Coordinates of C-alpha atoms in Angstrom, one line a residue:
X1 CA -3.6 0.6 -30.7
X2 CA -4.5 3.0 -27.9
X3 CA -6.7 5.9 -28.9
X4 CA -6.9 9.4 -27.3
X5 CA -9.9 10.7 -25.5
X6 CA -11.5 13.9 -24.3
X7 CA -12.6 13.5 -20.7
X8 CA -15.6 15.9 -20.1
X9 CA -17.1 17.1 -16.8
X10 CA -20.9 17.0 -17.2
X11 CA -22.7 19.8 -15.4
X12 CA -21.9 23.4 -16.6
X13 CA -19.8 21.8 -19.4
X14 CA -22.1 19.6 -21.5
X15 CA -25.4 20.3 -19.8
X16 CA -27.0 23.1 -17.8
X17 CA -26.7 22.9 -14.0
X18 CA -29.9 23.8 -12.1
X19 CA -28.3 22.3 -8.9
X20 CA -28.2 18.6 -8.2
X21 CA -30.1 17.1 -11.2
X22 CA -32.4 14.4 -9.9
X23 CA -34.9 14.0 -12.8
X24 CA -34.2 13.2 -16.5
X25 CA -36.5 16.1 -17.5
X26 CA -34.0 18.5 -16.1
X27 CA -31.3 17.6 -18.7
X28 CA -30.7 20.4 -21.2
X29 CA -27.7 20.5 -23.5
X30 CA -25.5 23.6 -23.4
X31 CA -24.9 25.5 -26.7
X32 CA -22.6 23.9 -29.2
X33 CA -22.3 20.5 -27.4
X34 CA -23.5 18.2 -30.2
X35 CA -21.3 20.0 -32.8
X36 CA -18.3 19.9 -30.5
X37 CA -18.6 16.2 -29.8
X38 CA -19.1 15.4 -33.4
X39 CA -15.9 17.3 -34.4
X40 CA -13.8 15.5 -31.8
X41 CA -15.3 12.1 -32.8
X42 CA -14.5 12.8 -36.5
X43 CA -10.9 13.6 -35.4
X44 CA -10.6 10.2 -33.7
X45 CA -11.2 11.1 -30.1
X46 CA -13.3 9.1 -27.7
X47 CA -15.8 11.4 -25.8
X48 CA -16.0 10.3 -22.2
X49 CA -17.8 11.8 -19.2
X50 CA -15.9 11.7 -15.9
X51 CA -18.0 13.2 -13.1
X52 CA -18.2 13.4 -9.3
X53 CA -21.7 12.3 -8.4
X54 CA -22.0 13.0 -4.7
X55 CA -25.7 13.4 -5.0
X56 CA -26.0 9.7 -4.6
X57 CA -24.0 9.7 -1.3
X58 CA -26.1 12.8 -0.2
X59 CA -29.3 10.8 -0.7
X60 CA -30.6 13.1 -3.5
X61 CA -30.9 10.4 -6.1
X62 CA -30.1 6.7 -6.6
X63 CA -28.1 4.9 -9.2
X64 CA -31.1 3.8 -11.4
X65 CA -32.3 7.5 -11.5
X66 CA -28.7 8.5 -12.5
X67 CA -28.8 5.9 -15.3
X68 CA -32.1 7.4 -16.6
X69 CA -30.6 10.9 -16.5
X70 CA -27.7 9.6 -18.7
X71 CA -30.1 7.8 -21.0
X72 CA -31.9 11.1 -21.5
X73 CA -28.5 12.8 -22.2
X74 CA -27.6 10.2 -24.8
X75 CA -31.1 10.6 -26.4
X76 CA -30.7 14.4 -26.7
X77 CA -27.3 13.9 -28.3
X78 CA -28.5 11.2 -30.7
X79 CA -31.2 13.5 -32.0
X80 CA -28.5 15.8 -33.2
X81 CA -26.1 13.1 -34.5
X82 CA -23.7 13.1 -31.5
X83 CA -22.9 10.6 -28.8
X84 CA -20.9 9.9 -25.7
X85 CA -18.6 6.8 -25.8
X86 CA -18.6 6.1 -22.0
X87 CA -19.7 7.6 -18.7
X88 CA -17.7 7.2 -15.4
X89 CA -19.1 8.6 -12.2
X90 CA -17.9 8.6 -8.6
X91 CA -20.9 8.3 -6.2
X92 CA -18.7 8.4 -3.1
X93 CA -18.3 11.2 -0.6
X94 CA -16.3 11.3 2.6
X95 CA -17.7 13.1 5.6
X96 CA -21.0 13.8 7.4
X97 CA -22.7 15.2 4.2
X98 CA -22.8 11.6 2.9
X99 CA -26.1 10.4 4.5
X100 CA -26.1 7.1 2.6
X101 CA -23.6 5.0 4.6
X102 CA -22.8 2.7 1.7
X103 CA -21.3 5.6 -0.2
X104 CA -19.6 7.4 2.7
X105 CA -16.0 6.9 2.0
X106 CA -12.9 8.4 0.5
X107 CA -12.3 7.2 -3.0
X108 CA -9.5 7.4 -5.6
X109 CA -12.2 7.9 -8.2
X110 CA -13.3 11.2 -6.9
X111 CA -11.7 14.2 -8.7
X112 CA -9.3 15.9 -8.2
X113 CA -7.8 12.3 -7.9
X114 CA -7.3 10.7 -11.4
X115 CA -9.0 7.4 -10.6
X116 CA -11.9 7.6 -13.2
X117 CA -9.5 8.6 -15.9
X118 CA -7.0 5.8 -15.1
X119 CA -9.9 3.3 -14.9
X120 CA -11.1 4.4 -18.3
X121 CA -7.6 4.2 -19.8
X122 CA -7.3 0.5 -18.7
X123 CA -10.9 -0.5 -19.7
X124 CA -10.9 1.4 -23.1
X125 CA -7.2 1.3 -24.1
X126 CA -6.8 5.1 -24.0
X127 CA -3.5 6.9 -24.5
X128 CA -3.6 9.4 -21.6
X129 CA -0.6 11.3 -22.8
X130 CA -2.5 12.2 -26.0
X131 CA -5.8 12.9 -24.2
X132 CA -7.5 16.0 -22.7
X133 CA -9.5 16.9 -19.7
X134 CA -12.1 19.6 -20.0
X135 CA -14.3 21.0 -17.2
X136 CA -15.5 24.2 -15.5
X137 CA -13.7 23.4 -12.2
X138 CA -10.0 23.4 -11.2
X139 CA -10.4 19.9 -9.8
X140 CA -11.2 18.7 -13.4
X141 CA -7.8 20.1 -14.5
X142 CA -6.1 18.6 -11.4
X143 CA -7.5 15.1 -12.2
X144 CA -6.4 15.5 -15.8
X145 CA -2.9 16.6 -14.9
X146 CA -2.5 13.7 -12.4
X147 CA -3.5 11.3 -15.1
X148 CA -1.0 12.7 -17.6
X149 CA -3.5 14.5 -19.8
X150 CA -3.5 18.1 -21.1
X151 CA -6.2 20.3 -19.6
X152 CA -8.7 23.0 -20.5
X153 CA -10.6 25.1 -17.9
X154 CA -13.9 26.1 -19.3
X155 CA -14.9 29.7 -18.3
X156 CA -17.9 30.9 -20.3
X157 CA -18.6 34.6 -20.5
X158 CA -20.5 35.8 -17.5
X159 CA -19.2 33.0 -15.2
X160 CA -16.9 33.6 -12.3
X161 CA -13.4 32.9 -13.4
X162 CA -11.2 31.1 -10.8
X163 CA -7.7 32.4 -10.2
X164 CA -5.5 29.9 -12.0
X165 CA -1.9 29.9 -13.2
X166 CA -2.0 28.9 -16.9
X167 CA 0.8 26.4 -17.6
X168 CA 1.2 25.5 -13.9
X169 CA -2.4 24.6 -12.9
X170 CA -4.1 24.3 -16.3
X171 CA -2.8 24.2 -19.9
X172 CA -5.5 26.3 -21.5
X173 CA -8.5 28.4 -20.6
X174 CA -11.5 28.6 -23.0
X175 CA -14.5 30.9 -23.1
X176 CA -16.8 28.4 -24.7
X177 CA -17.0 24.7 -25.6
X178 CA -16.5 25.5 -29.2
X179 CA -13.3 27.3 -28.3
X180 CA -12.1 24.3 -26.2
X181 CA -12.7 22.0 -29.1
X182 CA -10.7 24.3 -31.4
X183 CA -7.8 24.2 -28.9
X184 CA -7.8 20.4 -28.8
X185 CA -7.8 20.1 -32.5
X186 CA -5.2 22.8 -33.0
X187 CA -2.7 21.3 -30.5
X188 CA -3.2 17.7 -31.3
X189 CA -0.8 16.3 -33.9
X190 CA -2.7 15.1 -37.0
X191 CA -6.1 16.2 -35.7
X192 CA -6.4 19.5 -37.5
X193 CA -4.9 21.7 -40.2
X194 CA -1.3 22.6 -39.6
X195 CA 0.8 25.3 -41.2
X196 CA 4.6 24.9 -41.8
X197 CA 5.5 27.4 -39.2
X198 CA 3.8 25.3 -36.5
X199 CA 6.1 22.3 -37.0
X200 CA 8.5 23.4 -34.2
X201 CA 5.7 23.9 -31.7
X202 CA 4.2 20.5 -32.6
X203 CA 7.6 18.9 -32.1
X204 CA 7.8 20.4 -28.6
X205 CA 4.2 19.3 -27.9
X206 CA 5.1 15.7 -29.0
X207 CA 8.1 15.6 -26.7
X208 CA 5.9 16.9 -23.8
X209 CA 3.4 14.1 -24.5
X210 CA 6.2 11.5 -24.4
X211 CA 7.5 13.0 -21.1
X212 CA 4.0 12.9 -19.6
X213 CA 3.7 9.3 -20.7
X214 CA 7.0 8.3 -19.2
X215 CA 6.1 9.9 -15.9
X216 CA 2.8 8.2 -15.8
X217 CA 4.4 4.8 -16.6
X218 CA 6.9 5.4 -13.8
X219 CA 4.1 6.2 -11.3
X220 CA 2.3 3.0 -12.3
X221 CA 5.5 1.0 -12.1
X222 CA 6.1 2.2 -8.5
X223 CA 2.5 1.5 -7.5
X224 CA 2.7 -2.0 -9.0
X225 CA 6.1 -2.6 -7.3
X226 CA 4.6 -1.7 -3.9
X227 CA 1.4 -3.8 -4.3
X228 CA 3.1 -6.9 -5.5
X229 CA 6.7 -7.3 -4.2
X230 CA 6.7 -5.2 -1.1
X231 CA 3.3 -6.3 0.1
X232 CA 4.1 -9.9 -0.5
X233 CA 7.4 -9.5 1.4
X234 CA 5.6 -8.0 4.3
X235 CA 3.1 -10.8 4.5
X236 CA 5.9 -13.5 4.3
X237 CA 7.8 -11.5 7.0
X238 CA 4.8 -11.8 9.3
X239 CA 4.6 -15.6 8.7
X240 CA 8.4 -15.8 9.5
X241 CA 7.9 -14.1 12.8
X242 CA 4.9 -16.5 13.6
X243 CA 7.2 -19.5 12.7
X244 CA 9.9 -18.2 15.0
X245 CA 7.5 -17.9 17.9
X246 CA 6.3 -21.5 17.0
X247 CA 9.9 -22.7 17.2
X248 CA 10.5 -20.9 20.5
X249 CA 7.4 -22.5 21.9
X250 CA 8.8 -26.0 20.9
X251 CA 12.0 -25.2 22.8
X252 CA 10.2 -24.0 25.9
X253 CA 8.1 -27.2 25.9
X254 CA 11.2 -29.3 25.4
X255 CA 9.7 -31.1 22.4
X256 CA 11.8 -33.5 20.3
X257 CA 14.9 -32.0 18.9
X258 CA 13.8 -32.9 15.3
X259 CA 10.6 -30.9 15.8
X260 CA 12.6 -27.9 16.9
X261 CA 14.9 -28.1 13.9
X262 CA 12.0 -28.4 11.5
X263 CA 10.4 -25.3 12.9
X264 CA 13.6 -23.3 12.8
X265 CA 14.2 -24.3 9.2
X266 CA 10.7 -23.2 8.3
X267 CA 11.5 -19.8 10.0
X268 CA 14.7 -19.5 8.0
X269 CA 13.1 -20.3 4.7
X270 CA 10.3 -17.8 5.2
X271 CA 12.8 -15.1 6.2
X272 CA 14.8 -15.7 3.1
X273 CA 11.7 -15.5 0.9
X274 CA 10.7 -12.2 2.6
X275 CA 14.1 -10.8 2.0
X276 CA 14.0 -11.8 -1.6
X277 CA 10.8 -9.9 -2.2
X278 CA 12.1 -6.8 -0.3
X279 CA 15.3 -6.9 -2.6
X280 CA 13.1 -7.2 -5.7
X281 CA 10.9 -4.2 -4.6
X282 CA 14.0 -2.0 -3.9
X283 CA 15.7 -2.8 -7.1
X284 CA 13.5 -0.4 -9.1

């Protein structure tokens, strides 16, 4: 069975942010992080980090250093009885700021795109409709929304609060990590204590989860339809055109009549196959 997850941003959410962290010694947990992760794990959530890591593309650190940083994070959490189930990072950056050419590219993994969350859902069997995305940036919420999750924007006291439209851009705004965890547990069916007068709101929340799941499934179906049926049809169509040119060349060169017929028949067959794939792709 699929399980729900909480997708965390890393910097300014789980750990302090002195800038681009490039040394494991710079890792420092934010207040309440181990307790919050433990509470969510006890409620059945996977705790997963999904982070843009453009420092690699900028040449500020490399992947082995990033792994050591995350090893230090896991070590600090383990000392207090907490853990992270998985870490997903996008090292890519598009534009001149990416000085390492191997990482200079646009990527569907980079938030606000939902690629890291979708990848995690496939690899770890995660129910995105029942999951949450928590971070200090609007792009964290946008990635969560695009993946079908509910979202919490973390705005600690003293930090600059972005102008957001609650309900339209983000589902909830929390002043601390502990408050964000409370929101997740309160608004997740079966994860926390519920009073009888909350039954109606829980029913609405469940219907909203179902709707988000159906929308996500529809997006995936459309993407699969394009990549398989339509793309195959386009390739076969190109082959049909090549076969037609081949047949025309046989006629121009006055080759044997049988050769011309064979090439024309091949063209016809390829064209019929291409049309079949196009019809299949449009049927959805």
